[in-house]
mmCIF file of C-alpha atoms in Angstrom:
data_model
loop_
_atom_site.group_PDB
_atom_site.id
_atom_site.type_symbol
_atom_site.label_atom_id
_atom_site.label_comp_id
_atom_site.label_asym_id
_atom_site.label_seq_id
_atom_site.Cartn_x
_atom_site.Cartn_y
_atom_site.Cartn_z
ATOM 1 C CA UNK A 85 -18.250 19.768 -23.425
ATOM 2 C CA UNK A 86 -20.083 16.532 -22.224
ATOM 3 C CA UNK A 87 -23.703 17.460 -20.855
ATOM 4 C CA UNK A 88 -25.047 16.252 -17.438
ATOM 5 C CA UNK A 89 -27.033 12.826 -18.510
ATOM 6 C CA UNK A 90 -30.621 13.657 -17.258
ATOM 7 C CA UNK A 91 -31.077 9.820 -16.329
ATOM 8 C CA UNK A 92 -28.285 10.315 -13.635
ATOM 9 C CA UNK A 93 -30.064 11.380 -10.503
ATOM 10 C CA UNK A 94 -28.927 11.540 -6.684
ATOM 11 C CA UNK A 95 -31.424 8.411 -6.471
ATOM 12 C CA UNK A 96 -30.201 7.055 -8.891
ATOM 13 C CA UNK A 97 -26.563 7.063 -7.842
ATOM 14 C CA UNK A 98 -27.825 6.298 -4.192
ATOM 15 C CA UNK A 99 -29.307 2.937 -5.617
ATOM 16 C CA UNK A 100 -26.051 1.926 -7.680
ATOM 17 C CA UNK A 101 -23.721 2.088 -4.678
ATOM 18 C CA UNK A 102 -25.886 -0.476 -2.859
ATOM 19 C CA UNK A 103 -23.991 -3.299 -1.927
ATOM 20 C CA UNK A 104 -20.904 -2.289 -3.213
ATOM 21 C CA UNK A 105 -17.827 -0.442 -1.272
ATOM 22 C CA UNK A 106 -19.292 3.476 -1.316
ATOM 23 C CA UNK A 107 -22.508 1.978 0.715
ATOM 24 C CA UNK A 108 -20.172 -0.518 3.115
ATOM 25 C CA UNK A 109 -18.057 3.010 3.729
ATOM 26 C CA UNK A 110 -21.200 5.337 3.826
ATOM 27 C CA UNK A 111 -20.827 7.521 1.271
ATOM 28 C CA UNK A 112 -23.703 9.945 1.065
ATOM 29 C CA UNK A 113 -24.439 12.059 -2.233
ATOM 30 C CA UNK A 114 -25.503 15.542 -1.305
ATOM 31 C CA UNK A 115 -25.306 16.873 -4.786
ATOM 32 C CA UNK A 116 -25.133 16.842 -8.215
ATOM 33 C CA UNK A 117 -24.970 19.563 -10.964
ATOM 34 C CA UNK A 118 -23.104 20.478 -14.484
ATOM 35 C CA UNK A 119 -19.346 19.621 -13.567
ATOM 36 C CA UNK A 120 -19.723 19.241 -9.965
ATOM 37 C CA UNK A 121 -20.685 16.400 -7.534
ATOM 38 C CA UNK A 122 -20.528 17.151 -3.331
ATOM 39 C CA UNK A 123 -20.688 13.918 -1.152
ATOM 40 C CA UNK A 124 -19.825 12.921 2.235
ATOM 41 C CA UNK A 125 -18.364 10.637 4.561
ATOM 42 C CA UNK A 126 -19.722 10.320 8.100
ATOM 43 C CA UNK A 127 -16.236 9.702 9.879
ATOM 44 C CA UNK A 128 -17.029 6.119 12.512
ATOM 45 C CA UNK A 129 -14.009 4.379 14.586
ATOM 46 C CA UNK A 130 -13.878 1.417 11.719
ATOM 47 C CA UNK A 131 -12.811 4.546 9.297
ATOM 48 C CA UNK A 132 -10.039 5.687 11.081
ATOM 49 C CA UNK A 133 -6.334 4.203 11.471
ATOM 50 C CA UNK A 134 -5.012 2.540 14.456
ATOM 51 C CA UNK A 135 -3.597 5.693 15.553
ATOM 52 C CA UNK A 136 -6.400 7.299 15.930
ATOM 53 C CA UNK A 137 -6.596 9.358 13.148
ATOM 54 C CA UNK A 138 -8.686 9.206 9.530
ATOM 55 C CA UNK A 139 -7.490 6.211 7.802
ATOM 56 C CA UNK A 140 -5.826 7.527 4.287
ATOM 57 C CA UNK A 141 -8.093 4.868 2.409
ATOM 58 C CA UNK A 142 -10.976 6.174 3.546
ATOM 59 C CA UNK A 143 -10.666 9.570 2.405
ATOM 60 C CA UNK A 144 -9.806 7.943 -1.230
ATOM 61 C CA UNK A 145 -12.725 6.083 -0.923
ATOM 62 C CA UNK A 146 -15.137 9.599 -0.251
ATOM 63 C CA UNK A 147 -13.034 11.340 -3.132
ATOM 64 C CA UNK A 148 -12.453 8.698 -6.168
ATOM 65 C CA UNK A 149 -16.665 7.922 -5.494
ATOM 66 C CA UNK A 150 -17.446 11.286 -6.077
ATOM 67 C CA UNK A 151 -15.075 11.807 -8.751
ATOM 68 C CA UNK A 152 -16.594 8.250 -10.449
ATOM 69 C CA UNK A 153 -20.454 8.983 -9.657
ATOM 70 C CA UNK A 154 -19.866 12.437 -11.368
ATOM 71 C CA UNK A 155 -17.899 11.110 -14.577
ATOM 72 C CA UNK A 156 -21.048 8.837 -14.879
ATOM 73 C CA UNK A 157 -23.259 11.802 -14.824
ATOM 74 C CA UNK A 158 -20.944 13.310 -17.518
ATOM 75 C CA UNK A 159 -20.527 10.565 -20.073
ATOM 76 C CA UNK A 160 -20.611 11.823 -23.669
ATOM 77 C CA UNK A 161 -23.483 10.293 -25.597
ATOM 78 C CA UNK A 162 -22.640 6.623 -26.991
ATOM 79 C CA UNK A 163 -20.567 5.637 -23.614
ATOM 80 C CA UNK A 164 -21.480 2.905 -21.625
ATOM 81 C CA UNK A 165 -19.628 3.499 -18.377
ATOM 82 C CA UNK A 166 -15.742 4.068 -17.502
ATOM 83 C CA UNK A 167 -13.127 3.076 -15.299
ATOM 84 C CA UNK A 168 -10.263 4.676 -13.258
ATOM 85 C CA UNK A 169 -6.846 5.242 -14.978
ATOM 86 C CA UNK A 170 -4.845 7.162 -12.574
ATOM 87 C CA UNK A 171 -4.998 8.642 -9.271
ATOM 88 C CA UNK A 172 -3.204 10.668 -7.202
ATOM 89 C CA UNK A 173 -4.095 12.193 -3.599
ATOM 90 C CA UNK A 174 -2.300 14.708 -0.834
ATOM 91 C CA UNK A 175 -3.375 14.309 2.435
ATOM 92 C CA UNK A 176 -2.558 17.406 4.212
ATOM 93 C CA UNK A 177 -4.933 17.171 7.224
ATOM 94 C CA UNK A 178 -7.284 14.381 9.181
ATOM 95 C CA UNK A 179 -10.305 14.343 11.243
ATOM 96 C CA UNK A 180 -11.194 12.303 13.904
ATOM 97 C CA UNK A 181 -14.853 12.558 13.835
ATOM 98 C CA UNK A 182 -17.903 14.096 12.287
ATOM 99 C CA UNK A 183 -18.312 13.939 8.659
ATOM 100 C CA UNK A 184 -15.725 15.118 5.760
ATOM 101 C CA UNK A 185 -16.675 16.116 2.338
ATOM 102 C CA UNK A 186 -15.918 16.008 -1.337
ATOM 103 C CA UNK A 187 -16.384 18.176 -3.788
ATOM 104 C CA UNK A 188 -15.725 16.918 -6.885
ATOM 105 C CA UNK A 189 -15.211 19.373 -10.002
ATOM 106 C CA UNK A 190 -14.376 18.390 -13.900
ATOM 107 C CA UNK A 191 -11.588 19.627 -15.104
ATOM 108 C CA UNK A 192 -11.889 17.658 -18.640
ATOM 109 C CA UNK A 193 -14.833 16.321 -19.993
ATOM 110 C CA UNK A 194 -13.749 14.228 -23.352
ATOM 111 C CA UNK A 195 -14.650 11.165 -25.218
ATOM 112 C CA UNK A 196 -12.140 9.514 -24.570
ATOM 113 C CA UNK A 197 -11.028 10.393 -20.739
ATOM 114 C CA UNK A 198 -12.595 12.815 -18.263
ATOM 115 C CA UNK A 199 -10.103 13.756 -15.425
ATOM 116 C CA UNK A 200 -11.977 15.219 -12.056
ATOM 117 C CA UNK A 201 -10.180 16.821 -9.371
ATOM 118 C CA UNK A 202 -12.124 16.352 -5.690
ATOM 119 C CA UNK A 203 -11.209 18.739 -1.989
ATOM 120 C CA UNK A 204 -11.787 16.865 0.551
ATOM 121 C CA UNK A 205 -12.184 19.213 3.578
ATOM 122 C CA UNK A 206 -13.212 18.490 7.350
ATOM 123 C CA UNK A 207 -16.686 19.500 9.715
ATOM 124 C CA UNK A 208 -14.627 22.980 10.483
ATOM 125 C CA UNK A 209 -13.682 23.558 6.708
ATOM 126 C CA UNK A 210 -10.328 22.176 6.833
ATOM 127 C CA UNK A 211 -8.489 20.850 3.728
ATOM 128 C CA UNK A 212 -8.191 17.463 4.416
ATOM 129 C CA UNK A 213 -7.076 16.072 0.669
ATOM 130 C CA UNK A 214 -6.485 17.223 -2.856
ATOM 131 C CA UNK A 215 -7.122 14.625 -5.168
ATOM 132 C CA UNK A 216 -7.411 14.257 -8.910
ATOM 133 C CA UNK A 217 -8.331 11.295 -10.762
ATOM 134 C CA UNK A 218 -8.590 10.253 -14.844
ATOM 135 C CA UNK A 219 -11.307 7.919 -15.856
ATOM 136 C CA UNK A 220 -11.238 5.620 -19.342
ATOM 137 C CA UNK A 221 -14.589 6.424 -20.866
ATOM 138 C CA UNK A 222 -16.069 3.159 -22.233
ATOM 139 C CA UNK A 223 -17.791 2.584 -25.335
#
């Protein structure tokens, strides 16, 4: 199983996402450990859909970061970085304000792919997604 890289920090990750879409949506990393990543997503009206409602791409955009900034905490030794394959997400609730989270767990750590599976609940505990993605390890 791949180790957590040492070199991967929660400053570290905070740094990376500057400038980029995770800082533009305001992703916030909580935690990192062995398999598991936690972030969050302070919910704001420009995150939600016209109907009022937590736009779908937003919650993809909490989950596949968390899912991404973990992998990169995971790569085996030798990898440079990775990319997303595959994703797949069920929405199955919304918010309409306060923050959601992600809690992003590895499910299989190779050398070739690692595929991550994130819940994405609401502020009262609410499953708001399931969502699994598979990232391309890069050598």
């Amino acid at each position: 199983m791949t180790t957590l890289r040492p070199d991967v920090t929660l400053d570290a990750l905070r740094q990376r996402q500057r400038d980029y879409l995770p800082e533009l949506l305001g992703v916030e990393v909580k935690s990192l450990e062995s398999g598991v990543l936690v972030g969050e997503l302070p919910i704001r009206p420009e995150l939600l859909a016209p109907n009022g409602f937590l736009h779908a791409a937003s919650v993809i955009g909490l989950a596949d970061t968390c899912c991404g900034y973990a992998c990169l905490a995971h790569l085996p030794e030798g990898a440079k970085n990775f990319t997303t394959v595959e994703l797949k997400s069920n929405h199955v609730g919304t918010a309409r304000d306060g923050r959601i989270t992600a809690k992003a767990t590895a499910v299989h750590l190779g050398r070739s792919t690692q595929v991550w599976d994130a819940i994405v609940t609401n502020a009262d505990g609410k499953t708001v997604a399931l969502f699994r993605c598979t990232q391309m390890i890069l050598y």
